[in-house]
Coordinates of C-alpha atoms and ligand atoms in Angstrom, one line a residue:
Chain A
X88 CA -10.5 -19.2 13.3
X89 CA -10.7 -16.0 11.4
X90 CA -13.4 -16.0 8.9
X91 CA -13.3 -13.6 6.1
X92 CA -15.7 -12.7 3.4
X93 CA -15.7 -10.3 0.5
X94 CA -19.3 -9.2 -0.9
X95 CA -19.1 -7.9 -4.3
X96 CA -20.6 -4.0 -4.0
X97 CA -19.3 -4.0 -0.1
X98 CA -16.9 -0.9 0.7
X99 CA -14.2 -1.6 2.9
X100 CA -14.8 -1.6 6.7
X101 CA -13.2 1.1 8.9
X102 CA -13.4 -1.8 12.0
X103 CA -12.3 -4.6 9.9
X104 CA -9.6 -2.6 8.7
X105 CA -8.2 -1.3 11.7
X106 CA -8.7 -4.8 13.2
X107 CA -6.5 -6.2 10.3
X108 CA -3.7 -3.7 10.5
X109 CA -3.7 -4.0 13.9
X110 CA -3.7 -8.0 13.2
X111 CA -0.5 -7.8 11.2
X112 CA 1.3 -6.5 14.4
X113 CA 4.6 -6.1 12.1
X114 CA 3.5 -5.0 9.1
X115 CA 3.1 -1.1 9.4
X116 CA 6.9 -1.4 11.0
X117 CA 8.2 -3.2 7.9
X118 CA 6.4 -1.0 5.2
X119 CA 7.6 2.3 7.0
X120 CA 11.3 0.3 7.4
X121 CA 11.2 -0.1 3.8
X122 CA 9.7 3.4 2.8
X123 CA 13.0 4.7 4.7
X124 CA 15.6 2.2 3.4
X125 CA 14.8 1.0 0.2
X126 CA 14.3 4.6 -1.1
X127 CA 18.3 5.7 -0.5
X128 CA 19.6 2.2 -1.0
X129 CA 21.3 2.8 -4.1
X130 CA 21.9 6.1 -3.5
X131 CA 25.5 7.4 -2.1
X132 CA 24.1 9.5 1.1
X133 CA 22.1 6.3 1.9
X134 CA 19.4 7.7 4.8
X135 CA 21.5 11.3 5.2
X136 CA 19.7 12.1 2.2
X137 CA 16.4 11.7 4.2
X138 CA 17.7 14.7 6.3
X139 CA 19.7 16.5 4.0
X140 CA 17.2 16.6 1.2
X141 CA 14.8 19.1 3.4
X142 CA 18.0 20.7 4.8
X143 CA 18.8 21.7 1.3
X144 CA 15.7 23.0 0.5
X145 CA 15.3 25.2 3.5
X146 CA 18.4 26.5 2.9
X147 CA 17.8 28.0 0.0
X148 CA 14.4 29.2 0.7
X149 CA 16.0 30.9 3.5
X150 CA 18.9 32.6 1.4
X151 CA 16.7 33.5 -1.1
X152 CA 13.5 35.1 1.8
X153 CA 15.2 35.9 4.4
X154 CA 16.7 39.3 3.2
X155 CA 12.9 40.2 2.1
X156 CA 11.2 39.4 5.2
X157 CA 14.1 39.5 8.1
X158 CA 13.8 43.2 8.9
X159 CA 9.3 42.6 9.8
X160 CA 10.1 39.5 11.1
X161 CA 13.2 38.6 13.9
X162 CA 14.0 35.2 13.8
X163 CA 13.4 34.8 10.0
X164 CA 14.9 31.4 9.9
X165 CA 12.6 29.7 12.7
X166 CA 9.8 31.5 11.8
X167 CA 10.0 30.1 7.9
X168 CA 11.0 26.5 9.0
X169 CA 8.4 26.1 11.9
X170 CA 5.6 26.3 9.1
X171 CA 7.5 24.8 6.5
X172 CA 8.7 21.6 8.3
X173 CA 4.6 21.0 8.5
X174 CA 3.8 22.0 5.1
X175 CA 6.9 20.0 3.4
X176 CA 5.7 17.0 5.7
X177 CA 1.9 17.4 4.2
X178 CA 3.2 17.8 0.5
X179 CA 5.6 15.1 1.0
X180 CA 3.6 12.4 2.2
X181 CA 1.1 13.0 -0.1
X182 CA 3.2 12.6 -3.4
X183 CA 4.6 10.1 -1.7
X184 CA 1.5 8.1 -1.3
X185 CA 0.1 8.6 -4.6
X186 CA 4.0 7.2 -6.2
X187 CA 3.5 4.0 -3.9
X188 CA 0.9 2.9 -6.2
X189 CA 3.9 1.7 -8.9
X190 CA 5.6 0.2 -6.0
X191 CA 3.1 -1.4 -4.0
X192 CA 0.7 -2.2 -6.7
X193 CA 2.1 -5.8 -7.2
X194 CA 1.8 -6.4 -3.6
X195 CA -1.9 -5.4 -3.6
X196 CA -2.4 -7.8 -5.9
X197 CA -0.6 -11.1 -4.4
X198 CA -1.4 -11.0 -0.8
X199 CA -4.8 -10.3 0.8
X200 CA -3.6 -6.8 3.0
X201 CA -5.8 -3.9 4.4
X202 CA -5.3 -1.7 1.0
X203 CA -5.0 1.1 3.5
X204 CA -2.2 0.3 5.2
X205 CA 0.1 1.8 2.3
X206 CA -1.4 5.0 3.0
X207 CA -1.0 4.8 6.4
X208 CA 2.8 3.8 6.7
X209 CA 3.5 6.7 4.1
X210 CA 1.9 9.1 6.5
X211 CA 4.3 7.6 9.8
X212 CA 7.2 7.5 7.2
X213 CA 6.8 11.4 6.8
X214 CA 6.1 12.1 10.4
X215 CA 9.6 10.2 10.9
X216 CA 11.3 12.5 8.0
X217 CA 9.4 15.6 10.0
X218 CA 10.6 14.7 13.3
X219 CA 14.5 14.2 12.1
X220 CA 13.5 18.0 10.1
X221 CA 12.3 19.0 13.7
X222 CA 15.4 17.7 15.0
X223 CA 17.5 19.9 13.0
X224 CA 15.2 23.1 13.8
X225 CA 15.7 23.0 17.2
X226 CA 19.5 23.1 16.6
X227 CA 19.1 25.6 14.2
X228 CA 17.1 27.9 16.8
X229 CA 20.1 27.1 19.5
X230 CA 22.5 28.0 17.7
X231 CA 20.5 31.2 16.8
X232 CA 19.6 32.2 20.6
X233 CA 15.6 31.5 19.9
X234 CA 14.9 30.3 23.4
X235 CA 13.0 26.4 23.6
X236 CA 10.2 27.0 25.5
X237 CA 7.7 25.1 27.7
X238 CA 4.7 25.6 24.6
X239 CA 6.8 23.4 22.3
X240 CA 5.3 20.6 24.4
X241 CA 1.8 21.0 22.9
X242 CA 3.6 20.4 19.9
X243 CA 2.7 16.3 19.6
X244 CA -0.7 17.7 19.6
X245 CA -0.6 20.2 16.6
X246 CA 1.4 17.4 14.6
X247 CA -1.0 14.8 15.7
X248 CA -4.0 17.1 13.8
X249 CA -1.7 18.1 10.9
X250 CA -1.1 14.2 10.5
X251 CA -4.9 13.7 10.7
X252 CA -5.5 16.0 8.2
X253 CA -2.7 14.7 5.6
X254 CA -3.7 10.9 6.3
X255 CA -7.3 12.1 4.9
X256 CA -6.1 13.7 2.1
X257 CA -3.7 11.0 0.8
X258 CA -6.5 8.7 1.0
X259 CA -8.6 10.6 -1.2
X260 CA -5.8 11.3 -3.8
X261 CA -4.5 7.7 -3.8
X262 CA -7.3 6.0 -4.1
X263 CA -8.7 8.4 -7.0
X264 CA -5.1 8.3 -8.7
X265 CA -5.2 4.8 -9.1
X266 CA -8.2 5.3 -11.8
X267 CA -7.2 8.6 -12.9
X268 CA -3.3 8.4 -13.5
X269 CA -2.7 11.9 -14.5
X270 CA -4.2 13.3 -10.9
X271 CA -0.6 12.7 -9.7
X272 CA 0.9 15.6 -12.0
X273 CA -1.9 17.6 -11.8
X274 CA -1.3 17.4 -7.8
X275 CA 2.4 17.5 -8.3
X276 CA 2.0 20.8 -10.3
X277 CA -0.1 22.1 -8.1
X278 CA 1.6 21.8 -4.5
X279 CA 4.0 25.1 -5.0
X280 CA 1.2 27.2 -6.2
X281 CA -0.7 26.0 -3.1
X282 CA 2.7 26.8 -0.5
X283 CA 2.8 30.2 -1.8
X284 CA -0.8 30.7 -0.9
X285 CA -0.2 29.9 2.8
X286 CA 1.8 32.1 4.8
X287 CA 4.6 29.8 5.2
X288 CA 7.6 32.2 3.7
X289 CA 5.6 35.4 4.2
X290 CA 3.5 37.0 7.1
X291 CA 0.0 36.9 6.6
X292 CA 0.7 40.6 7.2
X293 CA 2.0 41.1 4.2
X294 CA -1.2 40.4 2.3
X295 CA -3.3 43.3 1.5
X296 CA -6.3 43.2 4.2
X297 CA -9.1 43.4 1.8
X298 CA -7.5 39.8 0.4
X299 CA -6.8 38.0 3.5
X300 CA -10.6 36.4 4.1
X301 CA -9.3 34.7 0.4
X302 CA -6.1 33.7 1.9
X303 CA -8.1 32.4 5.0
X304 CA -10.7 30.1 3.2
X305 CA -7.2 27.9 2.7
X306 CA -7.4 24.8 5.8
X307 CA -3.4 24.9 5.6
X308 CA -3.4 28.6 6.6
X309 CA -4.9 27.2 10.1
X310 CA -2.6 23.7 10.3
X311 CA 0.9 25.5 9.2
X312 CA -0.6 28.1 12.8
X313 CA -1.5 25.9 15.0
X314 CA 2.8 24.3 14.6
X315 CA 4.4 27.7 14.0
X316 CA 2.5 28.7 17.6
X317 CA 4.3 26.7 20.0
X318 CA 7.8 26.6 18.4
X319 CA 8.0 30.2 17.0
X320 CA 5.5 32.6 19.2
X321 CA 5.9 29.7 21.9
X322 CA 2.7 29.9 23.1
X323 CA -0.5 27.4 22.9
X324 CA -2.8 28.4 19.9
X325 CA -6.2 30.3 19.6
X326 CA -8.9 28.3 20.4
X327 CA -10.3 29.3 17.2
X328 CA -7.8 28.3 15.2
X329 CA -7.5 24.9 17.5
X330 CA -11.0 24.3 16.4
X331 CA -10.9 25.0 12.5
X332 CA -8.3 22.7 12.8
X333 CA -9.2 20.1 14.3
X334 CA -12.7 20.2 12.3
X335 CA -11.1 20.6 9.0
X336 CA -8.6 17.9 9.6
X337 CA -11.2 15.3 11.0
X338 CA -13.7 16.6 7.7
X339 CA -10.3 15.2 5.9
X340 CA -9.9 12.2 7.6
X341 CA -14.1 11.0 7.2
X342 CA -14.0 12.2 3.6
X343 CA -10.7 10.9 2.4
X344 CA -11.4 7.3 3.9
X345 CA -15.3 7.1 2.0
X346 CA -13.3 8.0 -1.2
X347 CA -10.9 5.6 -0.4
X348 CA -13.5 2.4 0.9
X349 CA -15.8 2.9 -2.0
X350 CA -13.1 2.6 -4.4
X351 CA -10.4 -0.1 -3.1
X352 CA -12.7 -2.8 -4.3
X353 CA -11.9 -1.7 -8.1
X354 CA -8.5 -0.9 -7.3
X355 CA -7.0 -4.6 -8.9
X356 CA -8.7 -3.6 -12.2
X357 CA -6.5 -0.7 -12.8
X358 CA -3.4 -2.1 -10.8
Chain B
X114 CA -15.6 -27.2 7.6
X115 CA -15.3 -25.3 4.2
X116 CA -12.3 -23.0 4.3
X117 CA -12.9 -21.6 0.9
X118 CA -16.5 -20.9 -0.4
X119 CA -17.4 -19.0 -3.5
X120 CA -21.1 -18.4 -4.4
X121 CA -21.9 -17.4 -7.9
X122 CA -19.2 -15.0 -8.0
X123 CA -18.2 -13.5 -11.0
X124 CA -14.9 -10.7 -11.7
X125 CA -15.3 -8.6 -14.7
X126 CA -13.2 -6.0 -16.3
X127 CA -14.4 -3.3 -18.5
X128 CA -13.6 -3.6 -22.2
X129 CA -11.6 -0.4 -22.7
X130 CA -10.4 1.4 -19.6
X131 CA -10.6 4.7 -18.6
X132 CA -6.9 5.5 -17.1
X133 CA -7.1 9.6 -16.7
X134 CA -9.3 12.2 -16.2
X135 CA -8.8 14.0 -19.5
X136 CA -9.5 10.7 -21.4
X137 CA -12.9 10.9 -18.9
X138 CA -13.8 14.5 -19.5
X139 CA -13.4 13.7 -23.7
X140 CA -15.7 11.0 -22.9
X141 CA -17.9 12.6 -20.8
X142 CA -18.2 15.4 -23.4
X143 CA -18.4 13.0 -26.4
X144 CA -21.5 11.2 -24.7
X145 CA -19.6 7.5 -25.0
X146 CA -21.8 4.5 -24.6
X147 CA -20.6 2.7 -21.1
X148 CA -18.1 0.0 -22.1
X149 CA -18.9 -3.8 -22.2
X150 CA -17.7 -6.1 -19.3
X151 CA -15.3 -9.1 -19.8
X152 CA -15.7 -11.5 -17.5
X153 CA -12.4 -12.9 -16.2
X154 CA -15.2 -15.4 -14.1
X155 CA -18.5 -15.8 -14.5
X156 CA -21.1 -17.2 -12.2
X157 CA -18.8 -19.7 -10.4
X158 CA -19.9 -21.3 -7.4
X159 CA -17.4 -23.7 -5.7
X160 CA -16.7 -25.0 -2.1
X161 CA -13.0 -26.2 -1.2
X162 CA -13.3 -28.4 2.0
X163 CA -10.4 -28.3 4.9
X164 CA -7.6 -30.8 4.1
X165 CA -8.3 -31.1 0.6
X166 CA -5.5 -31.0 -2.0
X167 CA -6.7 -29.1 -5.3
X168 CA -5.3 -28.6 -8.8
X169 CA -6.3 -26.2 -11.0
X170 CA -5.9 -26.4 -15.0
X171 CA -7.3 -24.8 -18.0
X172 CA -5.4 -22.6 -20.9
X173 CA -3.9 -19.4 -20.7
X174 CA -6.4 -16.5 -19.8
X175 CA -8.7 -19.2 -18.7
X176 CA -9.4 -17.4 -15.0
X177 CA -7.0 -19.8 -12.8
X178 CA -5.0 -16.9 -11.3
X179 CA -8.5 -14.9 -10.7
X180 CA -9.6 -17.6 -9.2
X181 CA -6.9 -18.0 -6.9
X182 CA -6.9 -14.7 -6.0
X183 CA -10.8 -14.1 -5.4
X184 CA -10.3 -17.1 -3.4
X185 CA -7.6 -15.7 -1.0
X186 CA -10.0 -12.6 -0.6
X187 CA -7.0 -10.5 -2.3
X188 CA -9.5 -9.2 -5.0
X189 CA -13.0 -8.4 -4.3
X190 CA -15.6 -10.1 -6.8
X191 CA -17.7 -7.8 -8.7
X192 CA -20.7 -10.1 -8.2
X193 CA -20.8 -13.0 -5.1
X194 CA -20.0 -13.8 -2.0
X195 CA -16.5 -15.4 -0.9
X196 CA -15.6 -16.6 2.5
X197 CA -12.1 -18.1 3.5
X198 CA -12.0 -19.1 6.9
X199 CA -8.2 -19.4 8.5
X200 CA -5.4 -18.5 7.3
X201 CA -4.5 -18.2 3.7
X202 CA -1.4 -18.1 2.2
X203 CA -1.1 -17.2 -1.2
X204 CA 2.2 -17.8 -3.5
X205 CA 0.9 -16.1 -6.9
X206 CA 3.3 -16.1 -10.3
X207 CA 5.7 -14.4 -11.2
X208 CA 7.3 -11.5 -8.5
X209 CA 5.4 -13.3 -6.1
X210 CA 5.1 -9.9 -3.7
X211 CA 8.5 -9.4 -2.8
X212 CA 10.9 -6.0 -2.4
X213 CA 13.5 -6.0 -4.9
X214 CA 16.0 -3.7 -3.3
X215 CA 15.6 -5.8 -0.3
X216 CA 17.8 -9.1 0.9
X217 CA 16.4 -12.5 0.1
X218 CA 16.7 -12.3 4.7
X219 CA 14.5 -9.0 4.7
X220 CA 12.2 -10.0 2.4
X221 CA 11.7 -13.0 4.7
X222 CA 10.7 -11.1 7.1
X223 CA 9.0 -8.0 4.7
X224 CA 7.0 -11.0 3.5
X225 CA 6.2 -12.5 6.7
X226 CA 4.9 -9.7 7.7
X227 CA 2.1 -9.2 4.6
X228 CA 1.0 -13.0 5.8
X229 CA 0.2 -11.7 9.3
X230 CA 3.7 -13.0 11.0
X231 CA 5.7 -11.3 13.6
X232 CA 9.0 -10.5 13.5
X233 CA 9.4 -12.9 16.7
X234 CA 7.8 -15.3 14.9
X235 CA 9.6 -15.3 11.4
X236 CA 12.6 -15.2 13.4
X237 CA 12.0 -18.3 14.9
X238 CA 11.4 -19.9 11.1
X239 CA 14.1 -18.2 9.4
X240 CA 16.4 -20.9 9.7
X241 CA 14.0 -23.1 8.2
X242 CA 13.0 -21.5 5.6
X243 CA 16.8 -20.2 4.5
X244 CA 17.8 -24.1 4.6
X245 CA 14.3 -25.2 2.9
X246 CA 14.8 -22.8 0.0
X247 CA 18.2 -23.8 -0.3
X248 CA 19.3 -20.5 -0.7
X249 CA 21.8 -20.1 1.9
X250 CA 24.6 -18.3 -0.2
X251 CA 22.6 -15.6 -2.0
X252 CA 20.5 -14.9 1.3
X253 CA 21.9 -11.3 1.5
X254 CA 22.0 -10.3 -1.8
X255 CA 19.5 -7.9 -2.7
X256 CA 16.2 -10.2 -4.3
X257 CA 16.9 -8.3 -7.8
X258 CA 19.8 -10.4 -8.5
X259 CA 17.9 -13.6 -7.9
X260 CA 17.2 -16.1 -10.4
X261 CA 12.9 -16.5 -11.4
X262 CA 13.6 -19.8 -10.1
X263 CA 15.4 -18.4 -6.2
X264 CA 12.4 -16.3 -6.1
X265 CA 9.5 -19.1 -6.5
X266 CA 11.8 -20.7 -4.0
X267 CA 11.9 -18.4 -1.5
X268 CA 8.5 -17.6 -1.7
X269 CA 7.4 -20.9 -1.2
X270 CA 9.3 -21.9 1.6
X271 CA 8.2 -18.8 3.1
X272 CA 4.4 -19.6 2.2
X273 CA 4.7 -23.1 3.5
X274 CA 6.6 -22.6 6.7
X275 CA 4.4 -20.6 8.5
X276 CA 1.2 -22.4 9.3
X277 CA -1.4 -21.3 7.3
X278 CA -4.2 -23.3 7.0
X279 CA -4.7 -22.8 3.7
X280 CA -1.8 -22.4 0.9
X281 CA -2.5 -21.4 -3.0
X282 CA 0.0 -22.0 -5.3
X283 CA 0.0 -20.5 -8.7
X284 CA 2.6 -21.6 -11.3
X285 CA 4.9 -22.3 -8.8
X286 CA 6.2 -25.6 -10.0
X287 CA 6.6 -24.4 -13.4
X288 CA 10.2 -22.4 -12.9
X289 CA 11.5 -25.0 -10.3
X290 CA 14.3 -27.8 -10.8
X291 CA 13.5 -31.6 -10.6
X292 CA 15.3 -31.3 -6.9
X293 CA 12.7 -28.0 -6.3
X294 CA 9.9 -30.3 -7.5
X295 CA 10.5 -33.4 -5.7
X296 CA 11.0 -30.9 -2.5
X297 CA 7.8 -29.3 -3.3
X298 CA 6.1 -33.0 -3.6
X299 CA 6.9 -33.5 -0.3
X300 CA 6.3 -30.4 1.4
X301 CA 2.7 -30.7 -0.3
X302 CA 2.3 -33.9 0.8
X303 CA 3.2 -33.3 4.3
X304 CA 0.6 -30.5 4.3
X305 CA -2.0 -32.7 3.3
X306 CA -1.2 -35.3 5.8
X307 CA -1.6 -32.4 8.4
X308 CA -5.1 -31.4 7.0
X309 CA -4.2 -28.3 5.5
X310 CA -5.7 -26.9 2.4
X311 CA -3.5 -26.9 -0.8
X312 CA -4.6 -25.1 -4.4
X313 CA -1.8 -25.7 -7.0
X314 CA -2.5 -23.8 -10.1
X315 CA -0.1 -25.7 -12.9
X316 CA -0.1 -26.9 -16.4
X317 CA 2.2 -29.6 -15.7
X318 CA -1.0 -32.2 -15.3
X319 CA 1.3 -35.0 -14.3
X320 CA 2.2 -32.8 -11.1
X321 CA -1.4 -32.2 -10.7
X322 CA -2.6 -35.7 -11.1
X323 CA 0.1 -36.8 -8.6
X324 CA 0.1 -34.1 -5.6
X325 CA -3.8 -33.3 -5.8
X326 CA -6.6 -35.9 -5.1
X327 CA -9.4 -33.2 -6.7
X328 CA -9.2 -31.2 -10.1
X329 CA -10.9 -28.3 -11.3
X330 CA -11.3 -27.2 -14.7
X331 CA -11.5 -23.8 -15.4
X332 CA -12.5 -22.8 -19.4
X333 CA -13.3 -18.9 -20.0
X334 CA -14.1 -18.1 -17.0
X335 CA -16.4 -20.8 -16.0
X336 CA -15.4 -24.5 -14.5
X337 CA -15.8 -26.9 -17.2
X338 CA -14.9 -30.0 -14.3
X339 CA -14.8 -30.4 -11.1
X340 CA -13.7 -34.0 -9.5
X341 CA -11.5 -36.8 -9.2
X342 CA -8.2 -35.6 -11.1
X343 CA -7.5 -38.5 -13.3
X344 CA -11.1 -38.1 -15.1
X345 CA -11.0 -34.0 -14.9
X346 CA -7.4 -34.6 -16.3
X347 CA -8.3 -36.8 -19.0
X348 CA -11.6 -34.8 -20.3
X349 CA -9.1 -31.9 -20.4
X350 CA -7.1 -33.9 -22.6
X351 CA -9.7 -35.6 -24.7
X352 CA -10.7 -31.8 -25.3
X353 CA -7.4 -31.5 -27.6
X354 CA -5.5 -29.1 -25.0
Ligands
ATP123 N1 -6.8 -5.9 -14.6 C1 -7.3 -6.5 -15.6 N2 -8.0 -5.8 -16.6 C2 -8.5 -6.5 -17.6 N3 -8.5 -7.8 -17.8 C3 -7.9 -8.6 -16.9 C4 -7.3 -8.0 -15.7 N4 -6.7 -9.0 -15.0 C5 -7.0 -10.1 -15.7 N5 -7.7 -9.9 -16.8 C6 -8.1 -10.9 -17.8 O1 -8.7 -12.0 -17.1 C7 -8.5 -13.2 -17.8 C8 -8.0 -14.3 -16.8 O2 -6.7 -14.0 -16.4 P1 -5.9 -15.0 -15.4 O3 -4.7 -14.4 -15.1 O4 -6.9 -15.4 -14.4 O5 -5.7 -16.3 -16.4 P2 -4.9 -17.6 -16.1 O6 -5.9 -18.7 -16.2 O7 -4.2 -17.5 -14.8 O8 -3.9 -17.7 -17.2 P3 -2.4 -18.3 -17.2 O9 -2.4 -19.8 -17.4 O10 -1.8 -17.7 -18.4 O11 -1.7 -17.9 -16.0 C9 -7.4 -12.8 -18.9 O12 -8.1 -12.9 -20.1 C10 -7.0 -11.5 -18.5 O13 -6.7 -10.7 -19.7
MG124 MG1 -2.3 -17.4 -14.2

C-alpha cells in the first residue's frame, strides 16, 4: 500500500516525483494528447495549425532574410530553419508552460499529481511540434538538393540536450510565474530580443569580431550549434561546443528543478 | 490501519498577496512590514481509520474543503505532518478537475488518468461508469455543455468506480437530483460495506447523519466536534447554524 506524506517546509522529491509520474503510467500521454488537441479544437485548421503555424513563420523570416544573407551563405533556407526549428521549439515550450498555469491550475488543486508533470508534458508536446517542424525541413532541403547525410543521425542527441536544457528553464519560469504573474510578459517581451542575439537568421560572421566573446557568453549560441551541425554542415559537433552544452543544459535542468521543488509547496496559495 | 493521519497541521494564507514582481520591488523599496497569516486551519490533529464513513460540516469558509484537500496530500500544510496511505480519490466542488473542450468519454479517461488509472484499465470501467452516471446521451459532447449537475455526476462515478481505498467528497450531493442522491446513498454505502474510506463534505446534515456513522465539526479553522453524528449534528444545531 502506497503511503504518502506531506511535511510542511519539505521541497518536493526528485525520486518521489519521478516515481509518481512514472506511477501514473498514462498520465504524461493524456496531458501531451490534450496539449495537442484541445488547443486547435475550436479552431478551423484543427492540428494543421500545429504545423502550419511554424511553417508560416519561417516563411516569412525566410522572404524577408534570405535576400540579405543568401549570397555568404548557400543554402540560406536550411541553414535559417536548422537553428530556428530549435530555437522556436525552446521559446515555444517555454511560454507554453508558463500559460498552462490558467489551464492546469484547477487541476493542481483537485487531484493530488506530481506538480511537475505539467512542465514535463509541455516540453514532449513541443518536441512533438519540433519533430513534425523537422519533418517539414527535411522536405524542404529535398526539394532544394541539400543532401541528407549520415550526421543527421546524432541529431536525437543534440535535441535530447536542447530538451534538457528547455525542461530546466520552464521549470524555473513556471514555478516563479505562478507568484509573480507579470514574469510571463516580461519573458514574452523578451524572447525576440533574445533570437536576434543568437545567430539563428545571421552568421556569427557577421558580427564584428571584437563583439563576438558578447554574443558567445549567450548558452543558446551553443544549443542552436550543436542542431544546425548535423543537419546543415552534416557533420558531428565540436567537442567543445558538445561540452558547453551539455554542462549548461544540465546547470538548467539542477537549477530549474530547486526553483521549482522549493516553491511547488506554495503554489495552491496563488492558484 | 489509519489511512488518513493529520498531526497538528495548520494551512495559512498571507493576508494581502504579493501577485507581481513590480508590486514586490514597490514593496521591497517601501520597507513593508511582512503580512499577517490567515489560517484557513489551525493546529488540527485528526486520524481517519480504514473503513470509516466520515461527514464533514461547519459554515462557509469554515476550512472543510482545506481539509479535504490537505487530507488527500493535494496541498502541502504549511505546518504538520499528513500521511494518507492507499489510494485516495478526491471529488472536490465545483469543476471537479475536468477538461472542458474535452468529451464527457475523454475526460473519463483524461481523469482516470490524474487518479493513477491506465488507459487499459479505465477502458475496462467505462461502461460502468457511462451507465452509473447516467449520462449515456451527452457522453460525446464536449464537458462545457454539461449541466453543474452532469459534471458532479460524472466525476463521481468516475471517483467511485475505480478502487480507491479512500474517496473524499466535497459538496457533491448538493447539485444532484433525488434519483443522483438515492444512487449516491447506495454507492456510499456499498463502499462502506467493502471497508473503504468515505469523507463527504455537505451541508445537507440529514445526508450526513444518514450515510456517515462519524462527524466532524469544523469552525474557523479548528474542529469544534468530532464523534458520533447524531450528537456532533445536533451540537451544531444547538449552536444556532
Ligand atoms: N488561496 C487562498 N488564499 C487565501 N485564502 C484562501 C485560499 N484558499 C482558501 N482560503 C481561505 O480559507 C478559508 C477556508 O476555505 P474552504 O474552502 O476550506 O472553506 P469551506 O469550509 O470549504 O467553505 P464552503 O462551505 O463554502 O465550501 C476561507 O476563508 C478562504 O477564504
Ligand atoms: Mg468548500
Amino acid at each position: 500500500m502506497i503511503e504518502h506524506r506531506s511535511i510542511a517546509g519539505q521541497p518536493l522529491q526528485w525520486n518521489v516525483e519521478l516515481r509518481d509520474i512514472a506511477h501514473r503510467s498514462s498520465l504524461l500521454y493524456e496531458l501531451v494528447h490534450r496539449d495537442l488537441t484541445v488547443r486547435y479544437k475550436r479552431s478551423f485548421l484543427g492540428f494543421f495549425w500545429t504545423m502550419l503555424h511554424p511553417l508560416l513563420l519561417m516563411l516569412i523570416f525566410l522572404i524577408v532574410f534570405s535576400a540579405l544573407f543568401q549570397t555568404r551563405t548557400p543554402h540560406y533556407e536550411t541553414y535559417f530553419l536548422s537553428a530556428y526549428v530549435a530555437w522556436n521549439f525552446f521559446a515555444q515550450t517555454i511560454v507554453n508552460g508558463m500559460a498552462g498555469i490558467a489551464w492546469n491550475g484547477p487541476l493542481m488543486k483537485r487531484v493530488r499529481v506530481p506538480l511537475s508533470v505539467f512542465t514535463v508534458a509541455s516540453t514532449v508536446s513541443g518536441l512533438v511540434n519540433l519533430a513534425l517542424s523537422l519533418v517539414v525541413l527535411f522536405a524542404i532541403m529535398a526539394i532544394t538538393g541539400v543532401p541528407l547525410r549520415p550526421a543527421l543521425l546524432f541529431l536525437p542527441v543534440s535535441l535530447t540536450i536542447v530538451w534538457i536544457f528547455t525542461l530546466g528553464i520552464s521549470l524555473g519560469l513556471t514555478a516563479v510565474s505562478i507568484f509573480f504573474g507579470d514574469i510571463r510578459e516580461m519573458v514574452q517581451a523578451g524572447l525576440p530580443a533574445l533570437m536576434y542575439l543568437t545567430p539563428i537568421i545571421y552568421p556569427i560572421s557577421v558580427v564584428p569580431e571584437r563583439f563576438r566573446w558578447m554574443i558567445k557568453l549567450n548558452p543558446l549560441v551553443y544549443l542552436v550549434e550543436i542542431v544546425r551541425d548535423p543537419i546543415y554542415y552534416a557533420i558531428i559537433p565540436a567537442r567543445m561546443t558538445l561540452l558547453i552544452a551539455v554542462v549548461t543544459s544540465l546547470g538548467s535542468l539542477i537549477i530549474g528543478w530547486m526553483i521549482f521543488r522549493y516553491l511547488a509547496p506554495r503554489f495552491h496559495a496563488h492558484l | 490501519m489509519n489511512v488518513i493521519e493529520l498531526e497538528r497541521v495548520s494551512v495559512r494564507y498571507r493576508e494581502t498577496k504579493v501577485r507581481s514582481l513590480k508590486e514586490a520591488a514597490i514593496r521591497a523599496v517601501k520597507g513593508h512590514a511582512k503580512a499577517d497569516y490567515f489560517y484557513a486551519l489551525r493546529d488540527v490533529s485528526l486520524a481517519i481509520h480504514h473503513g470509516e464513513a466520515v461527514g464533514m460540516i461547519g459554515a462557509n469558509g469554515a476550512g472543510k474543503s482545506t481539509l479535504l484537500r490537505v487530507a488527500a496530500g493535494i496541498i502541502t500544510p504549511s505546518l504538520g505532518v499528513v500521511v494518507t496511505r492507499g489510494t485516495v480519490a478526491p471529488v472536490m466542488e465545483l469543476g471537479t478537475g475536468f477538461e472542458a473542450e474535452l468529451s464527457g468519454r475523454e475526460n473519463i479517461f483524461f481523469k482516470g488518468a490524474l487518479l493513477g488509472c491506465s488507459r487499459a484499465y479505465m477502458r475496462s470501467r467505462l461502461d460502468e461508469i457511462i451507465s452509473f452516471s447516467g449520462l449515456e446521451a451527452f457522453i460525446d459532447a464536449p464537458l462545457r455543455t454539461y449541466s453543474t449537475g452532469m459534471v458532479a455526476r460524472l466525476a463521481f462515478a468516475v471517483a467511485t468506480t475505480i478502487d480507491a481505498e479512500t474517496i473524499l467528497l466535497d459538496e457533491i450531493l448538493a447539485v444532484g437530483d433525488g434519483a443522483f442522491k438515492r444512487q449516491c446513498k447506495t454507492r456510499i454505502e456499498g463502499f462502506v460495506a467493502r471497508g473503504s474510506t468515505v469523507v463527504l463534505v455537505s451541508h445537507e446534515l440529514e445526508a450526513i447523519e444518514s450515510f456517515c456513522s462519524r462527524t466532524i465539526w469544523v469552525a474557523k479553522g479548528e474542529i469544534a466536534a468530532d464523534g458520533p453524528s447524531a450528537e456532533v449534528i445536533a451540537k451544531y444545531k444547538a449552536q444556532g447554524s
